[in-house]
């Protein structure tokens, strides 16, 4: 019999707030965190973004990190989110357990590389930030902050990174390589992000409208979120209560195009189908689907088509929460996993903000009512990355 893996702790930092309670209040109040740029220094202030409403200095003070310490925005947000998850799960350094950290990111410490790039040539006082540039440096800094982890792993698969980190965390426990895993991702907005997506011409200069016929692109976001994963045997031994179960997942790669998904949504369709098989569930068992739903022409059409292929006449309530948080790229999968967990816990549908005009090609419209048609038992969360690296996760009531 397949061992069940449970979530015993969760933490989140995003444009909606710096913990789960603030996030829940914002979601249920239909209050978006997307707004004008404040912390990223760039000429492109015309694009709304979902920034975490704290400066690096404020986060360092919040975390009691000395102001002279070398760190990055991605790692600071990760520390804050992981601290909430670790605290809720009551993890302790002397627990005698093998605890792993699996964290997804793509930009890593690029915010500091952009800031000091010219200085690296002439100013020796900034050279320490060269070592913080690569993706692996951020999870290492997060791990060093806590001193809990016997294994640290970095996942970098673009916008499915954090979801893939959760999937890998489950595998590490099942294969006996770790007793507990803190899994998720962290990502800050950088000029690289903003200019890159602007070059692709998929940024909206107004609040994004996922699954709307008038959609014109995405709003970038940032943040971090982590889940604590463990088996029933372990959480019972530790005397903690589970929040939910991670019942299914799948990762596929259709490799159709570097930045676009296939017209038929082949990779997305396979990810959802295989996740259902992994969870031993049928399409009609899913009570809510947290879609990738970026607000771009390509994603929303192909994801919508793939949802129709998978669910047929049993399409559950569907919404994208990126109009609340912005698209947090590599951290999106774990941010939306925590939002899915909150939906399960509080039995509500996070609504699809800014929706007004149905898409002609789709026979469903996104959810605009938070009251579910039936109690939530199983929730699916989609995260689709560049190159067709697509992941679906399924969470179920404990």
Tab-separated table of C-alpha atoms in Angstrom:
chain	number	residue	atom	x	y	z
A	1	UNK	CA	0.000	0.000	0.000
A	2	UNK	CA	1.321	3.422	-0.970
A	3	UNK	CA	2.400	5.518	2.020
A	4	UNK	CA	0.467	8.751	2.418
A	5	UNK	CA	2.353	12.024	2.719
A	6	UNK	CA	0.861	14.812	4.815
A	7	UNK	CA	1.355	18.562	5.080
A	8	UNK	CA	1.967	19.574	8.701
A	9	UNK	CA	3.123	23.156	8.235
A	10	UNK	CA	2.783	25.956	5.701
A	11	UNK	CA	4.123	29.465	5.266
A	12	UNK	CA	3.624	32.164	2.667
A	13	UNK	CA	4.892	35.627	1.776
A	14	UNK	CA	3.411	37.410	-1.223
A	15	UNK	CA	1.833	40.649	-2.385
A	16	UNK	CA	-1.171	39.670	-0.239
A	17	UNK	CA	0.736	39.626	3.051
A	18	UNK	CA	3.523	38.049	5.037
A	19	UNK	CA	1.720	35.058	6.547
A	20	UNK	CA	-1.193	32.696	6.011
A	21	UNK	CA	-3.713	34.755	7.997
A	22	UNK	CA	-3.066	37.954	6.021
A	23	UNK	CA	-3.276	35.930	2.816
A	24	UNK	CA	-6.592	34.380	3.819
A	25	UNK	CA	-8.116	37.747	4.727
A	26	UNK	CA	-7.027	39.290	1.416
A	27	UNK	CA	-8.394	36.371	-0.609
A	28	UNK	CA	-11.765	36.391	1.137
A	29	UNK	CA	-11.954	40.200	0.939
A	30	UNK	CA	-11.155	40.030	-2.811
A	31	UNK	CA	-8.295	42.465	-2.232
A	32	UNK	CA	-5.533	42.214	-4.813
A	33	UNK	CA	-1.908	42.855	-3.892
A	34	UNK	CA	-1.032	43.983	-7.420
A	35	UNK	CA	-0.172	47.669	-7.751
A	36	UNK	CA	2.446	50.212	-8.757
A	37	UNK	CA	6.141	49.370	-8.569
A	38	UNK	CA	7.783	50.481	-5.353
A	39	UNK	CA	10.866	48.415	-4.482
A	40	UNK	CA	12.378	47.489	-7.860
A	41	UNK	CA	14.345	50.395	-9.315
A	42	UNK	CA	13.527	50.446	-13.032
A	43	UNK	CA	12.373	52.825	-15.748
A	44	UNK	CA	9.438	50.541	-16.566
A	45	UNK	CA	7.060	51.842	-13.921
A	46	UNK	CA	4.082	51.523	-16.266
A	47	UNK	CA	3.604	47.856	-15.385
A	48	UNK	CA	1.631	46.875	-12.247
A	49	UNK	CA	3.278	44.154	-10.169
A	50	UNK	CA	2.626	42.056	-7.104
A	51	UNK	CA	5.497	43.091	-4.830
A	52	UNK	CA	5.953	41.958	-1.234
A	53	UNK	CA	5.259	45.104	0.770
A	54	UNK	CA	8.578	45.166	2.611
A	55	UNK	CA	12.025	46.439	1.711
A	56	UNK	CA	15.068	44.193	2.084
A	57	UNK	CA	16.106	46.191	5.130
A	58	UNK	CA	12.698	45.713	6.753
A	59	UNK	CA	12.835	41.975	6.125
A	60	UNK	CA	16.325	41.761	7.608
A	61	UNK	CA	15.172	43.527	10.765
A	62	UNK	CA	12.114	41.262	10.918
A	63	UNK	CA	14.406	38.218	10.706
A	64	UNK	CA	16.990	39.701	13.125
A	65	UNK	CA	19.710	39.541	10.468
A	66	UNK	CA	22.598	42.042	10.885
A	67	UNK	CA	22.424	44.820	8.289
A	68	UNK	CA	25.964	44.106	7.082
A	69	UNK	CA	25.215	40.443	6.274
A	70	UNK	CA	25.367	39.473	2.607
A	71	UNK	CA	21.930	38.306	1.494
A	72	UNK	CA	19.362	38.671	-1.307
A	73	UNK	CA	15.678	39.473	-1.587
A	74	UNK	CA	14.857	35.949	-2.804
A	75	UNK	CA	16.523	34.359	0.225
A	76	UNK	CA	14.951	36.825	2.685
A	77	UNK	CA	11.419	36.109	1.468
A	78	UNK	CA	12.238	32.406	1.594
A	79	UNK	CA	13.404	32.678	5.200
A	80	UNK	CA	10.192	34.433	6.215
A	81	UNK	CA	7.902	31.885	4.556
A	82	UNK	CA	9.921	28.896	5.744
A	83	UNK	CA	9.948	30.253	9.299
A	84	UNK	CA	6.142	30.256	9.384
A	85	UNK	CA	5.966	26.717	7.980
A	86	UNK	CA	8.630	25.381	10.342
A	87	UNK	CA	6.965	27.054	13.318
A	88	UNK	CA	3.551	25.649	12.501
A	89	UNK	CA	4.999	22.143	12.085
A	90	UNK	CA	6.951	22.526	15.344
A	91	UNK	CA	10.223	21.389	13.828
A	92	UNK	CA	13.212	21.389	16.136
A	93	UNK	CA	16.913	21.048	15.432
A	94	UNK	CA	17.374	18.318	18.044
A	95	UNK	CA	14.468	16.161	16.834
A	96	UNK	CA	16.823	13.437	15.586
A	97	UNK	CA	15.196	13.496	12.144
A	98	UNK	CA	16.648	13.895	8.670
A	99	UNK	CA	15.118	17.151	7.456
A	100	UNK	CA	15.614	18.266	3.844
A	101	UNK	CA	15.036	21.622	2.169
A	102	UNK	CA	13.962	21.576	-1.475
A	103	UNK	CA	13.517	25.058	-2.895
A	104	UNK	CA	12.687	26.315	-6.359
A	105	UNK	CA	14.051	29.514	-7.881
A	106	UNK	CA	15.208	30.788	-11.249
A	107	UNK	CA	16.568	34.298	-10.711
A	108	UNK	CA	18.322	33.400	-7.464
A	109	UNK	CA	20.326	36.422	-6.358
A	110	UNK	CA	20.100	38.252	-9.654
A	111	UNK	CA	18.651	41.316	-7.924
A	112	UNK	CA	22.050	41.999	-6.351
A	113	UNK	CA	23.965	41.092	-9.506
A	114	UNK	CA	21.965	43.751	-11.366
A	115	UNK	CA	22.564	46.274	-8.615
A	116	UNK	CA	26.329	45.742	-8.360
A	117	UNK	CA	27.239	44.545	-11.857
A	118	UNK	CA	29.289	47.629	-12.762
A	119	UNK	CA	30.736	47.859	-9.251
A	120	UNK	CA	32.171	44.339	-9.497
A	121	UNK	CA	34.822	45.730	-11.859
A	122	UNK	CA	36.006	48.542	-9.615
A	123	UNK	CA	34.621	48.158	-6.095
A	124	UNK	CA	35.906	45.250	-4.007
A	125	UNK	CA	33.342	45.871	-1.257
A	126	UNK	CA	30.572	44.278	-3.361
A	127	UNK	CA	32.446	41.182	-4.568
A	128	UNK	CA	30.761	38.978	-1.961
A	129	UNK	CA	27.506	39.299	-3.919
A	130	UNK	CA	28.988	37.444	-6.893
A	131	UNK	CA	28.647	34.240	-4.874
A	132	UNK	CA	24.943	34.942	-4.225
A	133	UNK	CA	24.027	35.090	-7.919
A	134	UNK	CA	23.401	31.436	-8.771
A	135	UNK	CA	20.155	29.658	-7.979
A	136	UNK	CA	21.713	27.294	-5.449
A	137	UNK	CA	22.964	30.120	-3.241
A	138	UNK	CA	19.487	31.182	-2.107
A	139	UNK	CA	18.393	27.799	-0.667
A	140	UNK	CA	21.813	27.529	0.985
A	141	UNK	CA	21.286	30.901	2.693
A	142	UNK	CA	17.815	29.850	3.804
A	143	UNK	CA	19.209	26.577	5.175
A	144	UNK	CA	22.044	28.371	6.993
A	145	UNK	CA	19.531	30.688	8.678
A	146	UNK	CA	17.739	27.753	10.330
A	147	UNK	CA	20.532	25.206	10.828
A	148	UNK	CA	17.981	22.375	10.550
A	149	UNK	CA	18.734	20.663	7.300
A	150	UNK	CA	20.810	17.612	6.457
A	151	UNK	CA	20.100	17.981	2.726
A	152	UNK	CA	19.523	21.024	0.497
A	153	UNK	CA	18.326	20.785	-3.087
A	154	UNK	CA	17.523	23.480	-5.651
A	155	UNK	CA	14.958	23.106	-8.438
A	156	UNK	CA	15.021	25.470	-11.423
A	157	UNK	CA	12.349	24.663	-14.010
A	158	UNK	CA	10.958	28.169	-14.543
A	159	UNK	CA	7.347	28.609	-13.411
A	160	UNK	CA	6.919	24.997	-12.284
A	161	UNK	CA	9.983	25.115	-9.992
A	162	UNK	CA	8.223	25.311	-6.621
A	163	UNK	CA	5.597	22.731	-7.589
A	164	UNK	CA	8.386	20.392	-8.691
A	165	UNK	CA	10.150	21.015	-5.369
A	166	UNK	CA	7.021	19.804	-3.552
A	167	UNK	CA	6.873	16.768	-5.811
A	168	UNK	CA	10.540	15.964	-5.157
A	169	UNK	CA	10.005	16.411	-1.414
A	170	UNK	CA	7.327	13.729	-1.503
A	171	UNK	CA	9.676	11.400	-3.407
A	172	UNK	CA	12.530	11.908	-0.931
A	173	UNK	CA	10.308	10.768	1.938
A	174	UNK	CA	8.889	7.783	0.042
A	175	UNK	CA	12.387	6.658	-0.960
A	176	UNK	CA	13.654	6.877	2.616
A	177	UNK	CA	16.143	9.658	1.957
A	178	UNK	CA	14.504	12.123	4.366
A	179	UNK	CA	12.079	11.975	7.276
A	180	UNK	CA	10.654	15.451	6.697
A	181	UNK	CA	10.980	17.891	3.815
A	182	UNK	CA	10.413	21.634	3.729
A	183	UNK	CA	9.499	22.157	0.073
A	184	UNK	CA	8.488	25.166	-1.993
A	185	UNK	CA	10.134	28.116	-3.636
A	186	UNK	CA	11.112	31.771	-3.508
A	187	UNK	CA	11.523	34.401	-6.211
A	188	UNK	CA	11.926	38.168	-6.295
A	189	UNK	CA	11.134	40.517	-9.171
A	190	UNK	CA	14.216	41.701	-11.048
A	191	UNK	CA	14.948	43.855	-14.083
A	192	UNK	CA	15.803	40.600	-15.841
A	193	UNK	CA	12.252	39.423	-15.171
A	194	UNK	CA	10.533	42.626	-16.112
A	195	UNK	CA	12.559	43.338	-19.241
A	196	UNK	CA	12.448	39.715	-20.361
A	197	UNK	CA	8.673	39.386	-20.130
A	198	UNK	CA	8.290	42.831	-21.681
A	199	UNK	CA	10.415	41.684	-24.626
A	200	UNK	CA	8.084	38.715	-25.035
A	201	UNK	CA	5.234	41.273	-25.137
A	202	UNK	CA	3.179	39.410	-22.535
A	203	UNK	CA	3.020	42.029	-19.760
A	204	UNK	CA	-0.261	43.849	-19.194
A	205	UNK	CA	-0.109	47.526	-18.243
A	206	UNK	CA	-3.439	47.067	-16.440
A	207	UNK	CA	-4.478	44.505	-13.779
A	208	UNK	CA	-4.393	41.070	-15.406
A	209	UNK	CA	-7.619	39.253	-16.298
A	210	UNK	CA	-7.065	35.481	-16.403
A	211	UNK	CA	-9.490	33.493	-18.586
A	212	UNK	CA	-11.124	36.683	-19.843
A	213	UNK	CA	-11.679	37.343	-23.543
A	214	UNK	CA	-10.091	40.792	-23.056
A	215	UNK	CA	-6.938	39.450	-21.378
A	216	UNK	CA	-3.770	41.207	-22.515
A	217	UNK	CA	-0.959	39.608	-20.529
A	218	UNK	CA	0.340	38.935	-17.047
A	219	UNK	CA	1.382	41.004	-14.056
A	220	UNK	CA	4.650	39.895	-12.495
A	221	UNK	CA	4.726	39.029	-8.819
A	222	UNK	CA	7.151	37.835	-6.187
A	223	UNK	CA	7.128	35.930	-2.941
A	224	UNK	CA	7.829	32.613	-1.285
A	225	UNK	CA	5.916	29.698	0.180
A	226	UNK	CA	6.825	26.362	1.745
A	227	UNK	CA	5.076	23.221	2.908
A	228	UNK	CA	6.364	20.802	5.546
A	229	UNK	CA	5.877	17.240	4.280
A	230	UNK	CA	6.046	14.073	6.338
A	231	UNK	CA	4.547	10.621	6.684
A	232	UNK	CA	1.798	9.678	9.132
A	233	UNK	CA	4.306	7.628	11.085
A	234	UNK	CA	6.534	10.663	11.580
A	235	UNK	CA	3.891	13.246	12.450
A	236	UNK	CA	2.244	10.882	14.945
A	237	UNK	CA	5.590	10.282	16.604
A	238	UNK	CA	6.120	14.031	16.844
A	239	UNK	CA	2.589	14.648	18.145
A	240	UNK	CA	1.510	17.193	15.533
A	241	UNK	CA	-1.690	17.420	13.504
A	242	UNK	CA	-1.784	17.313	9.681
A	243	UNK	CA	-3.238	20.174	7.646
A	244	UNK	CA	-3.961	18.109	4.531
A	245	UNK	CA	-2.600	15.295	2.379
A	246	UNK	CA	-0.494	15.532	-0.777
A	247	UNK	CA	-2.333	12.801	-2.644
A	248	UNK	CA	-1.140	13.112	-6.225
A	249	UNK	CA	1.229	14.843	-8.614
A	250	UNK	CA	2.765	14.610	-12.053
A	251	UNK	CA	5.324	16.444	-14.132
A	252	UNK	CA	5.433	16.341	-17.928
A	253	UNK	CA	7.328	18.199	-20.617
A	254	UNK	CA	5.844	18.584	-24.083
A	255	UNK	CA	8.872	20.641	-25.287
A	256	UNK	CA	6.637	22.251	-27.901
A	257	UNK	CA	8.254	25.708	-27.740
A	258	UNK	CA	10.649	27.670	-25.529
A	259	UNK	CA	7.955	29.987	-24.198
A	260	UNK	CA	4.584	28.841	-25.591
A	261	UNK	CA	2.390	25.855	-24.787
A	262	UNK	CA	1.122	23.503	-27.482
A	263	UNK	CA	-2.215	24.486	-29.093
A	264	UNK	CA	-3.899	21.351	-27.744
A	265	UNK	CA	-2.436	21.785	-24.256
A	266	UNK	CA	-0.787	18.393	-24.511
A	267	UNK	CA	1.672	18.774	-21.626
A	268	UNK	CA	-0.939	20.297	-19.329
A	269	UNK	CA	-3.435	17.580	-20.214
A	270	UNK	CA	-0.905	14.849	-19.428
A	271	UNK	CA	0.135	16.484	-16.148
A	272	UNK	CA	-3.440	16.673	-14.874
A	273	UNK	CA	-4.315	13.177	-16.094
A	274	UNK	CA	-1.243	11.585	-14.532
A	275	UNK	CA	-1.748	13.502	-11.267
A	276	UNK	CA	-5.263	12.073	-11.046
A	277	UNK	CA	-3.880	8.588	-11.677
A	278	UNK	CA	-1.236	9.148	-8.997
A	279	UNK	CA	-3.939	10.150	-6.501
A	280	UNK	CA	-6.214	7.289	-7.594
A	281	UNK	CA	-8.946	9.832	-8.266
A	282	UNK	CA	-11.360	10.446	-11.117
A	283	UNK	CA	-11.847	13.877	-12.731
A	284	UNK	CA	-15.230	14.240	-11.027
A	285	UNK	CA	-13.517	13.893	-7.609
A	286	UNK	CA	-11.768	17.269	-7.953
A	287	UNK	CA	-13.761	19.973	-6.171
A	288	UNK	CA	-11.643	23.012	-7.135
A	289	UNK	CA	-8.879	23.647	-9.664
A	290	UNK	CA	-6.350	26.404	-8.989
A	291	UNK	CA	-5.259	27.061	-12.561
A	292	UNK	CA	-1.919	28.343	-13.785
A	293	UNK	CA	-3.987	31.079	-15.462
A	294	UNK	CA	-1.378	33.712	-16.303
A	295	UNK	CA	-3.664	36.035	-18.244
A	296	UNK	CA	-1.726	35.608	-21.492
A	297	UNK	CA	-3.439	34.788	-24.761
A	298	UNK	CA	-1.568	31.498	-25.178
A	299	UNK	CA	-1.707	30.054	-21.661
A	300	UNK	CA	-5.342	30.667	-20.845
A	301	UNK	CA	-6.551	29.271	-24.153
A	302	UNK	CA	-4.416	26.122	-24.100
A	303	UNK	CA	-4.883	25.494	-20.370
A	304	UNK	CA	-8.627	25.940	-20.815
A	305	UNK	CA	-8.634	23.461	-23.694
A	306	UNK	CA	-6.631	20.965	-21.635
A	307	UNK	CA	-9.030	21.338	-18.684
A	308	UNK	CA	-11.923	20.532	-21.005
A	309	UNK	CA	-10.065	17.508	-22.370
A	310	UNK	CA	-9.352	16.131	-18.899
A	311	UNK	CA	-12.617	16.901	-17.114
A	312	UNK	CA	-15.151	16.634	-19.927
A	313	UNK	CA	-18.579	17.383	-18.470
A	314	UNK	CA	-17.270	17.326	-14.886
A	315	UNK	CA	-15.281	20.583	-14.880
A	316	UNK	CA	-14.913	21.753	-11.255
A	317	UNK	CA	-14.843	25.423	-10.215
A	318	UNK	CA	-11.707	26.904	-11.823
A	319	UNK	CA	-9.894	30.093	-10.903
A	320	UNK	CA	-6.516	31.712	-11.245
A	321	UNK	CA	-5.227	33.571	-8.207
A	322	UNK	CA	-2.541	35.457	-10.136
A	323	UNK	CA	-4.779	38.532	-10.261
A	324	UNK	CA	-4.313	38.588	-6.459
A	325	UNK	CA	-0.562	37.897	-6.262
A	326	UNK	CA	0.863	38.561	-9.697
A	327	UNK	CA	2.759	35.771	-11.402
A	328	UNK	CA	5.501	34.850	-8.928
A	329	UNK	CA	7.189	32.694	-11.597
A	330	UNK	CA	9.365	30.071	-9.846
A	331	UNK	CA	7.564	30.561	-6.515
A	332	UNK	CA	4.066	30.463	-8.043
A	333	UNK	CA	3.614	26.709	-7.572
A	334	UNK	CA	4.119	26.805	-3.796
A	335	UNK	CA	2.265	30.106	-3.293
A	336	UNK	CA	-0.731	28.594	-5.066
A	337	UNK	CA	-0.285	25.317	-3.172
A	338	UNK	CA	-0.675	27.239	0.102
A	339	UNK	CA	-3.693	29.089	-1.329
A	340	UNK	CA	-5.154	25.684	-2.284
A	341	UNK	CA	-4.519	24.495	1.276
A	342	UNK	CA	-6.332	27.552	2.650
A	343	UNK	CA	-9.260	26.816	0.320
A	344	UNK	CA	-9.417	23.245	1.656
A	345	UNK	CA	-9.172	24.341	5.279
A	346	UNK	CA	-11.800	27.058	5.043
A	347	UNK	CA	-14.010	25.515	2.375
A	348	UNK	CA	-14.090	28.399	-0.094
A	349	UNK	CA	-13.163	29.105	-3.704
A	350	UNK	CA	-10.586	31.887	-4.222
A	351	UNK	CA	-12.377	33.874	-6.899
A	352	UNK	CA	-11.017	34.788	-10.339
A	353	UNK	CA	-10.618	38.566	-10.012
A	354	UNK	CA	-11.370	40.987	-12.871
A	355	UNK	CA	-13.315	38.487	-14.949
A	356	UNK	CA	-16.084	39.965	-17.114
A	357	UNK	CA	-16.102	38.507	-20.655
A	358	UNK	CA	-16.179	34.756	-21.388
A	359	UNK	CA	-13.730	33.260	-23.874
A	360	UNK	CA	-15.574	31.925	-26.928
A	361	UNK	CA	-13.306	28.883	-27.228
A	362	UNK	CA	-14.108	27.637	-23.716
A	363	UNK	CA	-17.328	26.134	-22.440
A	364	UNK	CA	-16.615	27.104	-18.827
A	365	UNK	CA	-16.101	30.423	-17.100
A	366	UNK	CA	-13.820	30.944	-14.082
A	367	UNK	CA	-15.271	31.047	-10.586
A	368	UNK	CA	-16.518	34.405	-9.353
A	369	UNK	CA	-18.400	33.039	-6.324
A	370	UNK	CA	-16.387	31.843	-3.341
A	371	UNK	CA	-19.122	29.484	-2.159
A	372	UNK	CA	-18.296	25.998	-3.495
A	373	UNK	CA	-21.125	23.900	-4.945
A	374	UNK	CA	-20.077	21.109	-2.551
A	375	UNK	CA	-17.596	20.823	0.333
A	376	UNK	CA	-13.991	20.766	-0.830
A	377	UNK	CA	-12.261	17.387	-0.442
A	378	UNK	CA	-9.722	17.360	-3.300
A	379	UNK	CA	-8.042	20.395	-4.879
A	380	UNK	CA	-5.776	20.433	-7.940
A	381	UNK	CA	-3.111	23.114	-8.456
A	382	UNK	CA	-1.470	23.656	-11.856
A	383	UNK	CA	1.966	25.195	-12.508
A	384	UNK	CA	3.237	25.328	-16.081
A	385	UNK	CA	6.757	26.435	-16.977
A	386	UNK	CA	8.614	27.607	-20.065
A	387	UNK	CA	9.660	24.782	-22.351
A	388	UNK	CA	6.433	22.946	-21.553
A	389	UNK	CA	7.564	21.796	-18.095
A	390	UNK	CA	4.106	21.245	-16.611
A	391	UNK	CA	3.200	20.094	-13.106
A	392	UNK	CA	-0.098	19.349	-11.377
A	393	UNK	CA	-0.427	18.750	-7.638
A	394	UNK	CA	-3.446	17.365	-5.792
A	395	UNK	CA	-4.153	18.137	-2.131
A	396	UNK	CA	-6.868	16.384	-0.133
A	397	UNK	CA	-8.452	16.855	3.271
A	398	UNK	CA	-6.545	15.070	6.023
